[in-house]
Amino acid sequence: MPSYPKNYPFYNWVPKPVGIIILIFFFLPILTVGGTYSVNSTEMMSGLGIISEHIQFTNFATSIGMAAFCPFLYQLVLIRREKMMCIAGFSLMYIFSYICAKTDSIFLLALCSLLTGFLRMVLMMVNLFTLIKYAGHIEAYEKITPGNEPETEEGWDKLDIERSAAQPAIYLFFMVLGQIGTSLTAWLAFEYEWQYVYYFMMGLLLLCILITFITMPYHKYATRRFPINFKQFGNASVFSIMLVCVTYILTYGKVLDWYDDSTIQWATAGAIVTGAIFIYIEATQRNPYYQLDVFKLRTIRIGFLLYFLLMVLNSSAMFVNVFTGIGMKLDNFQNATLGNWSMLGYFIGGIATIWLSVKGVHFKYLFAAGFLFLGLSAMFMYFEVQGAGLYERMKYPVIIRSTGMMLLYSLIPTFATQRMPYKYLSSWICTMLTVRMVLAPAIGTALYTNLLQERQQHYVTRYAQNVDMLHPEASASFVQTMQGMQYQGKSKAESVNMAAISTKGRIQVQATLSAVKEMAGWTLYACLACMIFAVAIPYPKRKLLT
């Protein structure tokens, strides 16, 4: 690597504290800008006349774009041109945000989301490595360069201890900033219209471009003009299409009645064909985009499974939103405000993870503790769900769940990459993001939403059997509502209809609360099973070749 000015990537007149603040500020739009924003989903659905599955699908498209970038990680970090990449990346994100604010096409929304996700990951990694270099004087890319691995068991063990402390700190930084961005977009959607979220982000991107122009000088290429083979972009496209087809099936299956719909059939065929093409290309190429050999490492396979279990069970976060939405009639902004308590959980989990890891606590106990916290959150909801819940008490399951999530979120990569050759790092990150942000959440969301709907119908049928005019409470409520409608000038037929709708609504609410309570109980059992699994499996380290 050629030498750079001492104050790289800034001009010499920029003070170091100001430079650090600028690089940290850049993470706000990087982590926040997206094709869609889940916190203003209600406003987007009403404004565009779309269903909630469209919002879920475009959010998954953003995650697919992020995962598709990862195999390019090492080559891209070597470019080392912060100014050029920030200006190009922020400019493209500005264009995509403008399209998302104006279009009513779900295809365009999903495509822009996928490309935005790719750019988010590019800028996140470039900015992170630059921040580490600028603030800590550490060439972090050397820590991922193949051939620079430790040669002794003592060296690997020392590296594992460093990762156990560093990764929770990095995850805590990203997750807190991400939650701040979520809260900000929720406030904008609540105070204004949903398009204003995009307009604000576009203004933030322009501000970042202006700061980049003012504070950063031009730097020449550190290596050859572009170190990424453009053939690999074709592989990335096949990879993205495969995941898009899978998430389409999982997201829209319930709405489209699964394989009775031709688009689900085509998506399944597309997933199978592109999956076979992807495996064939990666298995036969001399310089593959994705290293399939990464799955030969046992720690990677266990890490894959643990992340899958974590993110499926983490879909139980919907319990709080369903309960507050149905039982308390809260809007998206109030739910997002409630979600801010997760930052406290992240902080508790992050500090506990660093402290316990430095103390040498075994991975199996830390993983078991993480699943225990997820189970405790579900148990809290089991006992808390009732007709007259308190908003103030809903912060506790949010804090407990985010604490357990942070324990697992930050330590699974540390375990999975134990003694892993650096050549597999980018493929592992791709695998991790695919499982953590695409496959497991899509499966978990589909599982929980379909099960919730099925149990709701079960309890509606069960409760409605005993609700008639012979039921004292139901009869009194029906008569009271009917008389109230008549006092307002409604006809008898309209009054009877409104009273019936009111009775049905009360049954629906009670059925939903019962379904949430039952599912929380089963989630607790699942978390206990995962705890036993985490403690029972062996944790051998890879033997070094001599």
XYZ file of C-alpha atoms in Angstrom:
546
model
C 0.000 0.000 0.000
C 1.378 3.491 -0.847
C 1.800 6.004 1.920
C -0.960 8.560 2.466
C -0.922 11.979 4.107
C -0.930 11.860 7.893
C -4.454 13.285 8.086
C -5.922 10.906 5.464
C -8.690 11.098 4.239
C -9.050 14.801 5.222
C -7.162 17.969 4.439
C -4.490 18.826 6.980
C -6.518 21.801 8.244
C -9.313 19.485 9.497
C -8.789 18.806 13.248
C -8.815 15.122 14.154
C -11.829 15.365 16.535
C -13.805 17.082 13.765
C -12.757 14.391 11.285
C -13.898 11.633 13.639
C -17.260 13.361 14.121
C -17.660 13.675 10.338
C -16.960 9.976 9.746
C -19.381 8.985 12.521
C -22.001 11.373 11.102
C -21.698 9.680 7.701
C -22.968 6.458 9.284
C -26.359 8.038 10.014
C -27.548 8.175 6.375
C -25.653 4.976 5.547
C -27.517 2.994 8.203
C -30.842 4.780 7.766
C -31.407 5.380 4.049
C -33.376 2.531 2.490
C -35.907 1.715 -0.189
C -38.680 1.616 2.400
C -38.974 2.431 6.078
C -40.895 -0.017 8.261
C -41.842 2.695 10.757
C -43.918 4.556 8.157
C -45.354 1.420 6.580
C -48.933 2.301 7.583
C -48.653 5.724 5.942
C -47.099 4.234 2.781
C -49.801 1.563 2.544
C -52.586 4.129 2.808
C -50.842 6.610 0.502
C -49.940 4.111 -2.219
C -52.802 1.669 -1.720
C -50.459 -1.278 -1.153
C -50.432 -4.199 1.286
C -47.978 -4.728 4.146
C -46.289 -7.616 2.319
C -44.942 -5.132 -0.234
C -43.131 -3.272 2.547
C -41.732 -6.519 3.963
C -40.551 -7.644 0.533
C -38.766 -4.392 -0.279
C -37.085 -4.429 3.138
C -35.793 -7.911 2.413
C -34.594 -6.683 -1.000
C -32.433 -4.111 0.811
C -30.908 -6.882 2.925
C -30.287 -9.018 -0.167
C -28.348 -6.132 -1.717
C -26.227 -5.866 1.436
C -25.451 -9.595 1.400
C -24.628 -9.557 -2.327
C -21.862 -7.011 -1.741
C -19.924 -8.977 0.887
C -17.790 -11.200 -1.394
C -16.319 -7.964 -2.825
C -15.264 -6.775 0.644
C -11.505 -7.234 0.507
C -11.030 -5.949 -3.052
C -13.153 -2.885 -2.365
C -11.401 -1.978 0.893
C -8.080 -1.935 -0.983
C -9.292 0.869 -3.275
C -8.888 3.327 -0.374
C -10.526 6.352 -2.048
C -12.908 7.710 0.577
C -13.834 10.904 -1.285
C -14.594 9.254 -4.592
C -16.619 6.437 -3.049
C -18.604 8.695 -0.697
C -19.547 11.125 -3.458
C -20.502 8.342 -5.888
C -22.347 6.305 -3.244
C -24.253 9.192 -1.667
C -25.206 10.541 -5.104
C -26.647 7.196 -6.237
C -28.496 6.795 -2.943
C -29.973 10.265 -3.477
C -31.287 9.195 -6.892
C -32.747 5.954 -5.542
C -34.424 7.782 -2.639
C -36.006 10.237 -5.091
C -37.363 7.362 -7.203
C -38.764 5.619 -4.102
C -40.498 8.828 -2.989
C -42.183 9.297 -6.367
C -42.915 5.816 -7.728
C -45.959 3.673 -7.081
C -44.368 0.656 -8.805
C -43.479 -2.176 -6.437
C -40.931 -3.486 -8.955
C -39.070 -0.154 -9.001
C -39.325 0.101 -5.222
C -37.809 -3.368 -4.784
C -35.071 -2.764 -7.382
C -34.048 0.536 -5.808
C -34.113 -1.133 -2.390
C -31.768 -3.885 -3.583
C -29.313 -1.396 -5.139
C -29.534 0.832 -2.058
C -28.672 -2.153 0.133
C -25.592 -2.860 -1.994
C -24.467 0.769 -1.714
C -25.161 0.842 2.029
C -22.781 -2.056 2.571
C -20.131 -0.508 0.306
C -20.191 2.801 2.175
C -20.464 1.135 5.588
C -17.307 -0.925 5.071
C -15.338 1.887 3.423
C -16.309 4.328 6.156
C -15.651 1.814 8.956
C -12.151 0.916 7.760
C -11.353 4.598 7.222
C -12.607 5.471 10.723
C -10.491 2.709 12.289
C -7.442 3.956 10.382
C -8.095 7.633 11.148
C -9.095 7.340 14.809
C -7.094 4.289 15.913
C -4.112 4.320 13.511
C -4.815 0.662 12.726
C -4.729 -0.759 9.197
C -7.768 -2.994 9.690
C -7.513 -4.450 6.184
C -4.337 -6.267 7.280
C -6.521 -8.204 9.742
C -8.452 -9.713 6.830
C -5.656 -10.168 4.269
C -5.159 -13.855 3.348
C -1.684 -14.951 4.401
C -1.615 -12.758 7.513
C -3.212 -15.372 9.746
C -1.554 -16.269 13.060
C 0.751 -19.270 12.764
C 0.419 -20.625 16.301
C -2.440 -21.667 18.553
C -1.448 -18.917 20.992
C -1.744 -16.340 18.214
C -5.218 -17.581 17.230
C -6.360 -17.589 20.863
C -5.150 -14.013 21.291
C -7.025 -13.004 18.130
C -10.213 -14.657 19.440
C -9.979 -12.632 22.659
C -9.503 -9.417 20.665
C -12.547 -10.217 18.521
C -14.631 -11.040 21.601
C -14.047 -7.489 22.836
C -14.027 -5.628 19.494
C -17.056 -7.158 17.750
C -19.602 -6.401 20.524
C -18.354 -2.790 20.566
C -18.770 -2.489 16.770
C -22.221 -4.122 16.817
C -23.302 -1.874 19.695
C -22.214 1.195 17.704
C -24.098 0.136 14.573
C -27.266 -1.028 16.332
C -27.600 2.111 18.464
C -27.085 4.346 15.418
C -29.584 2.257 13.472
C -32.191 2.632 16.217
C -31.609 6.402 16.318
C -32.238 6.502 12.572
C -35.401 4.433 12.984
C -36.687 6.796 15.666
C -35.916 9.804 13.482
C -37.774 8.422 10.458
C -40.739 7.477 12.665
C -40.955 11.044 13.961
C -40.815 12.473 10.428
C -43.543 10.120 9.198
C -45.700 10.993 12.224
C -45.286 14.779 12.018
C -45.457 15.075 8.213
C -46.248 12.761 5.279
C -44.357 9.554 4.518
C -42.635 11.179 1.516
C -40.946 13.636 3.878
C -38.825 10.799 5.241
C -37.289 10.406 1.791
C -36.921 14.146 1.328
C -35.156 14.492 4.681
C -32.787 11.650 3.810
C -32.107 13.240 0.432
C -31.195 16.476 2.209
C -28.955 14.546 4.601
C -27.214 12.886 1.649
C -26.625 16.268 -0.011
C -25.140 17.553 3.260
C -22.776 14.558 3.374
C -21.705 15.190 -0.240
C -21.041 18.864 0.563
C -18.981 17.952 3.654
C -17.001 15.443 1.563
C -16.226 18.077 -1.081
C -15.068 20.604 1.510
C -13.030 18.416 3.857
C -11.473 15.692 1.680
C -8.816 16.066 -1.022
C -8.485 14.001 -4.178
C -6.483 10.763 -3.836
C -5.148 8.629 -6.649
C -5.873 4.934 -6.960
C -3.796 2.908 -4.512
C -3.861 -0.185 -6.740
C -4.830 -0.920 -10.305
C -7.804 1.061 -11.485
C -10.500 -1.299 -10.269
C -9.597 -4.512 -8.441
C -12.993 -6.227 -8.854
C -13.590 -8.613 -11.746
C -16.754 -7.487 -13.527
C -17.639 -11.119 -14.288
C -18.339 -11.490 -10.582
C -21.158 -8.958 -10.845
C -22.984 -11.554 -12.957
C -22.552 -14.070 -10.134
C -23.836 -11.456 -7.675
C -26.895 -10.936 -9.893
C -27.665 -14.678 -9.933
C -27.221 -14.773 -6.152
C -29.599 -11.821 -5.724
C -32.257 -13.260 -8.045
C -32.151 -16.558 -6.132
C -32.733 -14.832 -2.783
C -35.397 -12.503 -4.212
C -37.354 -15.544 -5.458
C -37.092 -17.258 -2.066
C -38.216 -14.177 -0.126
C -41.056 -13.592 -2.601
C -42.389 -17.083 -1.846
C -42.100 -16.649 1.918
C -43.541 -13.129 1.959
C -46.453 -13.480 -0.452
C -47.294 -17.166 0.039
C -50.064 -16.527 2.569
C -51.593 -13.658 0.568
C -51.534 -15.488 -2.773
C -52.620 -18.871 -1.334
C -49.219 -20.430 -1.961
C -48.968 -22.672 -5.009
C -52.447 -21.935 -6.271
C -50.895 -18.740 -7.658
C -48.774 -18.861 -10.807
C -46.274 -16.228 -9.574
C -45.391 -18.431 -6.578
C -44.824 -21.340 -8.967
C -42.588 -19.225 -11.190
C -40.684 -17.891 -8.193
C -40.048 -21.446 -6.985
C -38.786 -22.479 -10.406
C -36.606 -19.359 -10.532
C -35.131 -20.084 -7.089
C -34.286 -23.684 -8.046
C -32.767 -22.774 -11.430
C -30.724 -19.800 -10.203
C -29.620 -21.785 -7.137
C -28.330 -24.603 -9.348
C -26.604 -22.110 -11.688
C -25.005 -20.309 -8.746
C -23.630 -23.509 -7.198
C -22.324 -24.719 -10.572
C -20.579 -21.428 -11.349
C -18.985 -21.115 -7.916
C -17.860 -24.756 -7.914
C -16.191 -24.541 -11.337
C -14.770 -20.995 -11.432
C -11.084 -20.420 -10.803
C -11.675 -17.238 -8.783
C -15.192 -17.723 -7.419
C -17.368 -14.913 -6.193
C -18.390 -17.072 -3.211
C -16.202 -19.725 -1.546
C -18.395 -22.811 -1.187
C -15.620 -24.470 0.850
C -16.544 -22.173 3.738
C -19.138 -24.768 4.779
C -16.399 -27.338 5.368
C -15.603 -25.495 8.612
C -17.628 -26.823 11.536
C -17.719 -23.468 13.332
C -19.283 -21.879 10.253
C -22.017 -24.507 10.120
C -22.790 -24.099 13.828
C -22.713 -20.296 13.474
C -25.124 -20.577 10.540
C -27.509 -22.677 12.641
C -27.286 -20.442 15.733
C -28.005 -17.311 13.683
C -30.945 -19.069 12.053
C -32.425 -20.018 15.428
C -31.786 -16.532 16.824
C -33.469 -14.632 14.000
C -36.461 -16.985 13.756
C -37.093 -16.618 17.493
C -36.385 -12.886 17.285
C -39.466 -12.629 15.059
C -41.370 -12.913 18.337
C -40.713 -9.165 18.655
C -44.016 -8.863 16.793
C -45.814 -9.802 20.050
C -45.216 -6.334 21.487
C -46.385 -4.569 18.314
C -49.478 -6.756 17.947
C -50.408 -6.334 21.602
C -49.902 -2.560 21.621
C -51.654 -2.178 18.262
C -54.675 -4.353 19.059
C -54.965 -3.936 22.799
C -53.819 -0.318 23.176
C -54.467 1.136 19.683
C -50.960 2.619 19.420
C -49.694 4.064 16.136
C -46.331 3.488 14.417
C -44.691 6.463 16.119
C -45.599 5.263 19.605
C -44.366 1.770 18.758
C -41.102 3.228 17.417
C -40.730 5.261 20.623
C -41.214 2.057 22.578
C -38.530 0.463 20.407
C -36.017 3.071 21.613
C -35.774 1.091 24.846
C -33.924 -1.536 22.825
C -30.882 0.753 22.928
C -30.689 0.185 26.681
C -30.844 -3.561 26.078
C -28.124 -3.320 23.429
C -25.927 -1.388 25.853
C -26.462 -3.881 28.684
C -25.870 -6.833 26.364
C -22.806 -5.262 24.756
C -21.094 -4.400 28.044
C -21.948 -7.821 29.519
C -20.615 -9.579 26.407
C -17.290 -7.720 26.486
C -16.839 -8.248 30.234
C -17.761 -11.942 30.232
C -15.670 -12.667 27.121
C -12.581 -11.023 28.630
C -13.186 -13.080 31.798
C -12.996 -16.212 29.652
C -16.590 -17.444 30.017
C -17.206 -20.280 27.563
C -19.254 -19.620 24.442
C -21.888 -22.209 25.336
C -22.881 -20.377 28.508
C -23.054 -17.029 26.716
C -25.187 -18.483 23.915
C -27.459 -20.154 26.452
C -27.804 -16.835 28.304
C -28.795 -15.106 25.062
C -31.574 -17.611 24.342
C -32.608 -17.386 28.007
C -33.208 -13.640 27.662
C -35.275 -14.205 24.507
C -37.318 -16.759 26.439
C -37.766 -14.396 29.400
C -39.102 -11.729 27.036
C -41.650 -14.215 25.664
C -42.548 -15.304 29.209
C -43.143 -11.676 30.193
C -45.557 -11.299 27.279
C -47.302 -14.540 28.236
C -48.218 -13.188 31.664
C -48.674 -9.553 30.577
C -51.047 -9.974 27.634
C -54.532 -9.089 28.831
C -57.433 -6.838 27.964
C -56.150 -3.921 30.062
C -52.389 -3.800 29.431
C -50.124 -0.922 30.464
C -47.978 0.886 27.898
C -45.288 1.638 30.493
C -44.700 -2.068 31.124
C -44.066 -2.881 27.455
C -40.542 -1.485 27.695
C -39.452 -4.484 29.775
C -39.859 -7.211 27.111
C -38.163 -4.881 24.607
C -35.137 -4.395 26.913
C -34.924 -8.090 27.857
C -35.167 -9.288 24.243
C -32.614 -6.786 22.915
C -30.176 -7.769 25.693
C -30.320 -11.418 24.660
C -30.207 -10.477 20.995
C -27.031 -8.455 21.545
C -25.335 -11.346 23.356
C -25.969 -13.704 20.453
C -25.678 -11.151 17.662
C -22.142 -10.113 18.582
C -20.690 -13.432 19.773
C -21.866 -15.846 17.080
C -19.485 -14.269 14.497
C -16.621 -14.481 17.000
C -17.262 -18.197 17.497
C -17.905 -18.915 13.815
C -14.612 -17.316 12.705
C -12.418 -19.131 15.252
C -9.209 -20.126 13.450
C -10.900 -19.441 10.099
C -8.519 -18.766 7.187
C -8.933 -15.168 6.043
C -9.753 -16.238 2.475
C -13.174 -17.339 3.773
C -13.982 -14.100 5.601
C -15.978 -12.361 2.863
C -17.933 -15.563 2.124
C -18.712 -15.943 5.829
C -19.999 -12.358 6.060
C -22.163 -13.000 2.987
C -23.491 -16.182 4.605
C -24.068 -14.400 7.916
C -26.047 -11.533 6.365
C -28.029 -13.897 4.156
C -29.138 -15.933 7.162
C -29.384 -13.066 9.660
C -31.171 -10.508 7.501
C -32.910 -12.465 4.724
C -33.636 -16.175 5.127
C -34.212 -16.532 8.867
C -36.275 -13.302 9.261
C -38.337 -14.192 6.180
C -38.994 -17.704 7.498
C -39.600 -16.406 11.039
C -41.993 -13.696 9.860
C -43.882 -16.146 7.651
C -44.040 -18.692 10.483
C -45.249 -16.266 13.140
C -47.728 -14.353 10.955
C -49.276 -17.513 9.487
C -49.488 -19.125 12.908
C -50.964 -15.962 14.410
C -53.647 -15.879 11.730
C -54.469 -19.562 12.215
C -54.714 -19.246 16.002
C -56.785 -16.069 15.690
C -59.340 -17.907 13.579
C -59.313 -20.785 16.040
C -60.123 -18.512 18.981
C -62.659 -16.439 17.029
C -64.572 -19.630 16.247
C -64.242 -20.812 19.833
C -65.360 -17.549 21.453
C -68.145 -16.824 18.954
C -69.905 -20.111 19.754
C -71.122 -18.817 23.126
C -71.856 -15.236 22.070
C -75.589 -14.789 21.481
C -78.489 -12.937 23.076
C -78.552 -15.490 25.885
C -75.051 -14.402 26.953
C -75.575 -11.687 29.603
C -72.531 -9.508 28.867
C -72.736 -9.879 25.082
C -76.490 -9.191 25.121
C -76.086 -6.065 27.280
C -73.286 -4.720 25.076
C -75.249 -5.453 21.894
C -78.407 -3.716 23.169
C -76.418 -0.733 24.464
C -74.635 -0.233 21.134
C -77.877 -0.643 19.155
C -79.707 1.905 21.294
C -76.792 4.324 21.023
C -76.937 4.121 17.227
C -80.690 4.706 17.253
C -80.261 7.777 19.485
C -77.908 9.121 16.796
C -80.674 8.829 14.191
C -79.706 5.499 12.614
C -82.412 3.135 11.405
C -83.072 -0.091 13.261
C -81.371 -2.170 10.556
C -78.269 0.037 10.599
C -78.195 -0.009 14.404
C -78.369 -3.806 14.510
C -75.582 -4.032 11.919
C -73.328 -1.649 13.839
C -73.956 -3.510 17.094
C -73.045 -6.819 15.405
C -69.830 -5.314 14.012
C -68.943 -3.968 17.470
C -69.479 -7.399 19.031
C -67.390 -9.056 16.337
C -64.603 -6.538 16.920
C -64.461 -7.332 20.632
C -64.316 -11.057 19.863
C -61.520 -10.428 17.332
C -59.469 -8.475 19.895
C -59.891 -11.181 22.526
C -58.986 -13.884 20.004
C -55.831 -12.000 18.981
C -54.715 -11.565 22.585
C -55.295 -15.269 23.270
C -53.305 -16.197 20.143
C -50.394 -13.962 21.212
C -50.418 -15.501 24.704
C -50.366 -19.041 23.312
C -47.567 -18.282 20.831
C -45.511 -16.594 23.560
C -45.720 -19.805 25.572
C -44.498 -21.918 22.656
C -41.705 -19.407 21.992
C -40.546 -19.842 25.599
C -40.353 -23.618 25.099
C -38.416 -23.111 21.840
C -35.917 -20.827 23.605
C -35.414 -23.409 26.360
C -34.755 -26.068 23.691
C -32.180 -23.765 22.048
C -30.517 -23.244 25.449
C -30.140 -26.991 25.894
C -28.785 -27.303 22.349
C -26.237 -24.508 22.921
C -24.959 -26.140 26.107
C -24.981 -29.720 24.820
C -23.099 -29.400 21.509
C -19.294 -29.747 21.550
C -17.092 -26.734 20.759
C -13.798 -28.126 19.419
C -11.324 -25.731 17.783
C -9.964 -26.374 14.303
C -6.630 -28.142 14.411
C -3.835 -26.233 12.715
C -1.955 -27.910 9.894
C 1.696 -28.497 10.707
